[in-house]
Amino acid sequence: MFRIRDYSLLWSGSTVSLFGDGIYFVAIPWEVYRLSSSPAAYGIVGAAFALPQVLFVLVGGVISDRLNRRALMIAASVTSALAIGVLGLLVALHLEQLWMIVVLVFVYGASQAVFMPASRALIPTLVPLELLPQATAMNQLLEPITLAVIGPAAGGLIIAAAGTGAAFLIDSATFAVAVVTLALMSGGAIQRVAAEGPQRKASVLREAREAIGFVRRTPWIWAGLLSAAIANVALSGPLTVLTPYVVKYSLHGTASDLGLIFAVGGIGGVAAAAYVAVRGTPRRKVTWIFLAWAIACLAMTPIGFARAPWQLMVLSIFIVGGLTLGNLIWFTLMGTLVPNEMLGRITSLDAMVSFSLTPVSNALTGPVAALAGVRETLLGAGVLGALVGVGALLVPGVRDPEKDALPAPTSA
């Protein structure tokens, strides 16, 4: 795969950018909790990041099927670099206020709504179909290593040594590196997709309806999207908002502790991705998708009862490992069973539905925790997410993709 120049450039830029994202996800809660000790405040910031992805990701998917995907990724990366760079300067100059963070994080989230569907739809055009599972596994291996291991560990150390302002500025610089690698790509694969697909003069609304129709006819996709939407309500807000709160206020930990918890958790993701890269995806793909997601949700339930940071590290291994395994199999199925000419739209619809309630989850986690308690919120949310994941397997037709993968029964 790495002999393919465009794929290698994309992989290199993504590696650096994900490293910066790992720094960001430690720096942003630490900075917000420095300004305000309220989980509700960080919930608002989290909602500001997730909301534009829900609002704009379907449009991002449509334009990624109509326009040059590489150019869209460059524009999105430039926007991200500017938003995070301004945030870093404000923090470094001690001029930041909560509303400024909300606005800049909203811009950052909007840029990701364009970048994400274009990126996922671009990969299948860069490698031969027979190498797509390995390419997907390699990307899933890359993500936990850089985003969930190296980035957070470095982020904690950077914050301890130079503050959150420096962490944001370094994150901004990683987007600039990604822009350079994207600019060096030939763009030939993108042009091939345009030539292979039908000439599209339909409206954005009509193309969106076409993607929705495909999803409605495919049980494993629509059941997965709906279950992921509900599970994300249970998982995203409590996990992202309350884990830093538990570390800072219940365990009296430091930014380095939080970064290390995220980093050690990434080991689970690395292990899951490495296993699939070597052994391939399991035959019962759909079953393993939902079981892996359910395991991740169950692992969240004891977070509020932890007595030491190392306990959160162990739980994080199962959380990130379960999410990575499920997502890896999911994206492999998407890349192989969804027509490439509508893959950008289906991917964006996937993100829109799956994360549609994430802003609500982030915004409500603080008030719910204030009423029910941090422990109780994490416990109830984890159980709910696991039940929804397992329940999706009962939907008629949801496991149809597994029928072709299983050997036919032999007659006696």
mmCIF file of N, CA and C in Angstrom, residues 118-192:
data_model
loop_
_atom_site.group_PDB
_atom_site.id
_atom_site.type_symbol
_atom_site.label_atom_id
_atom_site.label_comp_id
_atom_site.label_asym_id
_atom_site.label_seq_id
_atom_site.Cartn_x
_atom_site.Cartn_y
_atom_site.Cartn_z
ATOM 1 N N ALA A 118 -15.128 13.554 2.952
ATOM 2 C CA ALA A 118 -14.211 13.591 1.813
ATOM 3 C C ALA A 118 -13.043 12.641 2.028
ATOM 4 N N SER A 119 -12.534 12.586 3.247
ATOM 5 C CA SER A 119 -11.392 11.728 3.552
ATOM 6 C C SER A 119 -11.767 10.255 3.443
ATOM 7 N N ARG A 120 -12.879 9.872 4.036
ATOM 8 C CA ARG A 120 -13.279 8.464 4.017
ATOM 9 C C ARG A 120 -13.648 7.999 2.616
ATOM 10 N N ALA A 121 -14.230 8.886 1.820
ATOM 11 C CA ALA A 121 -14.589 8.512 0.458
ATOM 12 C C ALA A 121 -13.376 8.493 -0.462
ATOM 13 N N LEU A 122 -12.310 9.195 -0.092
ATOM 14 C CA LEU A 122 -11.120 9.262 -0.930
ATOM 15 C C LEU A 122 -10.298 7.975 -0.862
ATOM 16 N N ILE A 123 -10.213 7.366 0.315
ATOM 17 C CA ILE A 123 -9.335 6.216 0.506
ATOM 18 C C ILE A 123 -9.629 5.075 -0.466
ATOM 19 N N PRO A 124 -10.907 4.674 -0.676
ATOM 20 C CA PRO A 124 -11.144 3.566 -1.610
ATOM 21 C C PRO A 124 -10.729 3.867 -3.042
ATOM 22 N N THR A 125 -10.509 5.134 -3.395
ATOM 23 C CA THR A 125 -10.074 5.469 -4.745
ATOM 24 C C THR A 125 -8.564 5.431 -4.894
ATOM 25 N N LEU A 126 -7.850 5.296 -3.788
ATOM 26 C CA LEU A 126 -6.393 5.345 -3.834
ATOM 27 C C LEU A 126 -5.743 3.972 -3.858
ATOM 28 N N VAL A 127 -6.474 2.950 -3.415
ATOM 29 C CA VAL A 127 -5.899 1.607 -3.347
ATOM 30 C C VAL A 127 -6.790 0.630 -4.091
ATOM 31 N N PRO A 128 -6.234 -0.478 -4.618
ATOM 32 C CA PRO A 128 -7.062 -1.503 -5.252
ATOM 33 C C PRO A 128 -8.069 -2.082 -4.263
ATOM 34 N N LEU A 129 -9.194 -2.569 -4.784
ATOM 35 C CA LEU A 129 -10.258 -3.075 -3.930
ATOM 36 C C LEU A 129 -9.771 -4.185 -3.012
ATOM 37 N N GLU A 130 -8.883 -5.043 -3.507
ATOM 38 C CA GLU A 130 -8.424 -6.166 -2.676
ATOM 39 C C GLU A 130 -7.564 -5.709 -1.497
ATOM 40 N N LEU A 131 -7.033 -4.486 -1.570
ATOM 41 C CA LEU A 131 -6.220 -3.955 -0.478
ATOM 42 C C LEU A 131 -7.012 -3.056 0.462
ATOM 43 N N LEU A 132 -8.306 -2.849 0.165
ATOM 44 C CA LEU A 132 -9.094 -1.921 0.979
ATOM 45 C C LEU A 132 -9.200 -2.348 2.441
ATOM 46 N N PRO A 133 -9.441 -3.662 2.756
ATOM 47 C CA PRO A 133 -9.481 -4.027 4.181
ATOM 48 C C PRO A 133 -8.177 -3.703 4.915
ATOM 49 N N GLN A 134 -7.041 -3.948 4.263
ATOM 50 C CA GLN A 134 -5.759 -3.650 4.901
ATOM 51 C C GLN A 134 -5.557 -2.139 5.059
ATOM 52 N N ALA A 135 -5.983 -1.380 4.040
ATOM 53 C CA ALA A 135 -5.865 0.072 4.126
ATOM 54 C C ALA A 135 -6.747 0.620 5.236
ATOM 55 N N THR A 136 -7.960 0.078 5.348
ATOM 56 C CA THR A 136 -8.861 0.512 6.416
ATOM 57 C C THR A 136 -8.282 0.151 7.776
ATOM 58 N N ALA A 137 -7.750 -1.068 7.879
ATOM 59 C CA ALA A 137 -7.142 -1.480 9.144
ATOM 60 C C ALA A 137 -5.932 -0.615 9.486
ATOM 61 N N MET A 138 -5.147 -0.259 8.468
ATOM 62 C CA MET A 138 -3.977 0.578 8.710
ATOM 63 C C MET A 138 -4.389 1.946 9.238
ATOM 64 N N ASN A 139 -5.469 2.499 8.678
ATOM 65 C CA ASN A 139 -5.953 3.786 9.167
ATOM 66 C C ASN A 139 -6.489 3.665 10.588
ATOM 67 N N GLN A 140 -7.173 2.564 10.876
ATOM 68 C CA GLN A 140 -7.670 2.360 12.231
ATOM 69 C C GLN A 140 -6.536 2.085 13.203
ATOM 70 N N LEU A 141 -5.434 1.494 12.705
ATOM 71 C CA LEU A 141 -4.254 1.316 13.547
ATOM 72 C C LEU A 141 -3.577 2.657 13.788
ATOM 73 N N LEU A 142 -3.538 3.477 12.740
ATOM 74 C CA LEU A 142 -2.937 4.811 12.852
ATOM 75 C C LEU A 142 -3.682 5.662 13.858
ATOM 76 N N GLU A 143 -5.007 5.619 13.815
ATOM 77 C CA GLU A 143 -5.799 6.519 14.647
ATOM 78 C C GLU A 143 -5.559 6.325 16.133
ATOM 79 N N PRO A 144 -5.667 5.090 16.669
ATOM 80 C CA PRO A 144 -5.421 4.957 18.108
ATOM 81 C C PRO A 144 -3.980 5.233 18.516
ATOM 82 N N ILE A 145 -3.025 4.923 17.632
ATOM 83 C CA ILE A 145 -1.629 5.172 18.002
ATOM 84 C C ILE A 145 -1.371 6.661 18.161
ATOM 85 N N THR A 146 -1.798 7.445 17.181
ATOM 86 C CA THR A 146 -1.501 8.877 17.197
ATOM 87 C C THR A 146 -2.532 9.683 17.978
ATOM 88 N N LEU A 147 -3.820 9.396 17.720
ATOM 89 C CA LEU A 147 -4.883 10.171 18.356
ATOM 90 C C LEU A 147 -5.080 9.804 19.812
ATOM 91 N N ALA A 148 -4.948 8.516 20.122
ATOM 92 C CA ALA A 148 -5.296 8.062 21.464
ATOM 93 C C ALA A 148 -4.109 7.641 22.320
ATOM 94 N N VAL A 149 -2.902 7.572 21.754
ATOM 95 C CA VAL A 149 -1.738 7.178 22.553
ATOM 96 C C VAL A 149 -0.690 8.289 22.571
ATOM 97 N N ILE A 150 -0.046 8.499 21.434
ATOM 98 C CA ILE A 150 1.074 9.451 21.402
ATOM 99 C C ILE A 150 0.596 10.880 21.627
ATOM 100 N N GLY A 151 -0.479 11.280 20.925
ATOM 101 C CA GLY A 151 -0.973 12.643 21.045
ATOM 102 C C GLY A 151 -1.376 13.036 22.455
ATOM 103 N N PRO A 152 -2.245 12.268 23.122
ATOM 104 C CA PRO A 152 -2.622 12.634 24.489
ATOM 105 C C PRO A 152 -1.449 12.625 25.465
ATOM 106 N N ALA A 153 -0.563 11.631 25.340
ATOM 107 C CA ALA A 153 0.599 11.601 26.240
ATOM 108 C C ALA A 153 1.455 12.849 26.053
ATOM 109 N N ALA A 154 1.695 13.218 24.773
ATOM 110 C CA ALA A 154 2.457 14.434 24.508
ATOM 111 C C ALA A 154 1.700 15.666 24.968
ATOM 112 N N GLY A 155 0.376 15.658 24.778
ATOM 113 C CA GLY A 155 -0.425 16.800 25.198
ATOM 114 C C GLY A 155 -0.323 17.073 26.680
ATOM 115 N N GLY A 156 -0.407 16.004 27.486
ATOM 116 C CA GLY A 156 -0.267 16.192 28.928
ATOM 117 C C GLY A 156 1.076 16.779 29.303
ATOM 118 N N LEU A 157 2.149 16.300 28.657
ATOM 119 C CA LEU A 157 3.490 16.817 28.942
ATOM 120 C C LEU A 157 3.642 18.261 28.477
ATOM 121 N N ILE A 158 3.091 18.580 27.304
ATOM 122 C CA ILE A 158 3.178 19.952 26.793
ATOM 123 C C ILE A 158 2.440 20.922 27.702
ATOM 124 N N ILE A 159 1.261 20.537 28.140
ATOM 125 C CA ILE A 159 0.486 21.404 29.031
ATOM 126 C C ILE A 159 1.224 21.618 30.346
ATOM 127 N N ALA A 160 1.800 20.536 30.878
ATOM 128 C CA ALA A 160 2.540 20.664 32.135
ATOM 129 C C ALA A 160 3.761 21.565 31.985
ATOM 130 N N ALA A 161 4.393 21.530 30.816
ATOM 131 C CA ALA A 161 5.629 22.296 30.618
ATOM 132 C C ALA A 161 5.380 23.707 30.126
ATOM 133 N N ALA A 162 4.398 23.885 29.214
ATOM 134 C CA ALA A 162 4.246 25.196 28.558
ATOM 135 C C ALA A 162 2.832 25.738 28.572
ATOM 136 N N GLY A 163 1.865 24.982 29.056
ATOM 137 C CA GLY A 163 0.495 25.477 29.131
ATOM 138 C C GLY A 163 -0.356 25.053 27.946
ATOM 139 N N THR A 164 -1.663 25.277 28.081
ATOM 140 C CA THR A 164 -2.599 24.857 27.043
ATOM 141 C C THR A 164 -2.454 25.697 25.772
ATOM 142 N N GLY A 165 -2.018 26.955 25.900
ATOM 143 C CA GLY A 165 -1.833 27.782 24.714
ATOM 144 C C GLY A 165 -0.839 27.171 23.751
ATOM 145 N N ALA A 166 0.275 26.702 24.276
ATOM 146 C CA ALA A 166 1.287 26.062 23.437
ATOM 147 C C ALA A 166 0.742 24.782 22.818
ATOM 148 N N ALA A 167 -0.064 24.051 23.561
ATOM 149 C CA ALA A 167 -0.644 22.811 23.036
ATOM 150 C C ALA A 167 -1.541 23.100 21.832
ATOM 151 N N PHE A 168 -2.370 24.137 21.931
ATOM 152 C CA PHE A 168 -3.240 24.481 20.805
ATOM 153 C C PHE A 168 -2.430 24.939 19.594
ATOM 154 N N LEU A 169 -1.369 25.691 19.806
ATOM 155 C CA LEU A 169 -0.550 26.171 18.695
ATOM 156 C C LEU A 169 0.142 25.011 17.981
ATOM 157 N N ILE A 170 0.595 24.030 18.729
ATOM 158 C CA ILE A 170 1.205 22.850 18.103
ATOM 159 C C ILE A 170 0.162 22.079 17.299
ATOM 160 N N ASP A 171 -1.046 21.965 17.840
ATOM 161 C CA ASP A 171 -2.118 21.307 17.105
ATOM 162 C C ASP A 171 -2.385 22.040 15.792
ATOM 163 N N SER A 172 -2.417 23.359 15.832
ATOM 164 C CA SER A 172 -2.630 24.149 14.618
ATOM 165 C C SER A 172 -1.544 23.868 13.583
ATOM 166 N N ALA A 173 -0.310 23.752 14.033
ATOM 167 C CA ALA A 173 0.802 23.491 13.114
ATOM 168 C C ALA A 173 0.662 22.132 12.434
ATOM 169 N N THR A 174 0.081 21.154 13.127
ATOM 170 C CA THR A 174 -0.081 19.829 12.506
ATOM 171 C C THR A 174 -1.054 19.877 11.332
ATOM 172 N N PHE A 175 -2.063 20.745 11.414
ATOM 173 C CA PHE A 175 -2.971 20.896 10.272
ATOM 174 C C PHE A 175 -2.239 21.500 9.080
ATOM 175 N N ALA A 176 -1.312 22.403 9.344
ATOM 176 C CA ALA A 176 -0.528 22.992 8.260
ATOM 177 C C ALA A 176 0.306 21.927 7.553
ATOM 178 N N VAL A 177 0.869 21.003 8.319
ATOM 179 C CA VAL A 177 1.626 19.903 7.715
ATOM 180 C C VAL A 177 0.713 19.045 6.845
ATOM 181 N N ALA A 178 -0.494 18.784 7.325
ATOM 182 C CA ALA A 178 -1.444 17.982 6.548
ATOM 183 C C ALA A 178 -1.796 18.664 5.233
ATOM 184 N N VAL A 179 -1.912 19.989 5.252
ATOM 185 C CA VAL A 179 -2.202 20.731 4.025
ATOM 186 C C VAL A 179 -1.102 20.512 2.990
ATOM 187 N N VAL A 180 0.146 20.530 3.439
ATOM 188 C CA VAL A 180 1.281 20.337 2.524
ATOM 189 C C VAL A 180 1.227 18.950 1.884
ATOM 190 N N THR A 181 0.995 17.911 2.676
ATOM 191 C CA THR A 181 0.970 16.557 2.120
ATOM 192 C C THR A 181 -0.195 16.374 1.155
ATOM 193 N N LEU A 182 -1.334 16.968 1.460
ATOM 194 C CA LEU A 182 -2.474 16.884 0.546
ATOM 195 C C LEU A 182 -2.177 17.603 -0.768
ATOM 196 N N ALA A 183 -1.495 18.746 -0.677
ATOM 197 C CA ALA A 183 -1.167 19.509 -1.880
ATOM 198 C C ALA A 183 -0.206 18.749 -2.789
ATOM 199 N N LEU A 184 0.600 17.853 -2.209
ATOM 200 C CA LEU A 184 1.575 17.095 -2.992
ATOM 201 C C LEU A 184 0.962 15.897 -3.710
ATOM 202 N N MET A 185 -0.288 15.542 -3.368
ATOM 203 C CA MET A 185 -0.939 14.414 -4.028
ATOM 204 C C MET A 185 -1.258 14.758 -5.476
ATOM 205 N N SER A 186 -1.299 13.731 -6.318
ATOM 206 C CA SER A 186 -1.519 13.963 -7.746
ATOM 207 C C SER A 186 -2.960 14.298 -8.065
ATOM 208 N N GLY A 187 -3.889 13.737 -7.288
ATOM 209 C CA GLY A 187 -5.308 13.981 -7.554
ATOM 210 C C GLY A 187 -5.877 13.118 -8.651
ATOM 211 N N GLY A 188 -5.081 12.217 -9.217
ATOM 212 C CA GLY A 188 -5.569 11.395 -10.318
ATOM 213 C C GLY A 188 -6.710 10.477 -9.929
ATOM 214 N N ALA A 189 -6.628 9.897 -8.722
ATOM 215 C CA ALA A 189 -7.687 8.976 -8.289
ATOM 216 C C ALA A 189 -9.023 9.684 -8.199
ATOM 217 N N ILE A 190 -8.986 10.957 -7.784
ATOM 218 C CA ILE A 190 -10.231 11.711 -7.647
ATOM 219 C C ILE A 190 -10.872 11.911 -9.011
ATOM 220 N N GLN A 191 -10.047 12.176 -10.007
ATOM 221 C CA GLN A 191 -10.574 12.370 -11.349
ATOM 222 C C GLN A 191 -11.152 11.079 -11.910
ATOM 223 N N ARG A 192 -10.540 9.926 -11.551
ATOM 224 C CA ARG A 192 -11.062 8.650 -12.029
ATOM 225 C C ARG A 192 -12.455 8.390 -11.505
#
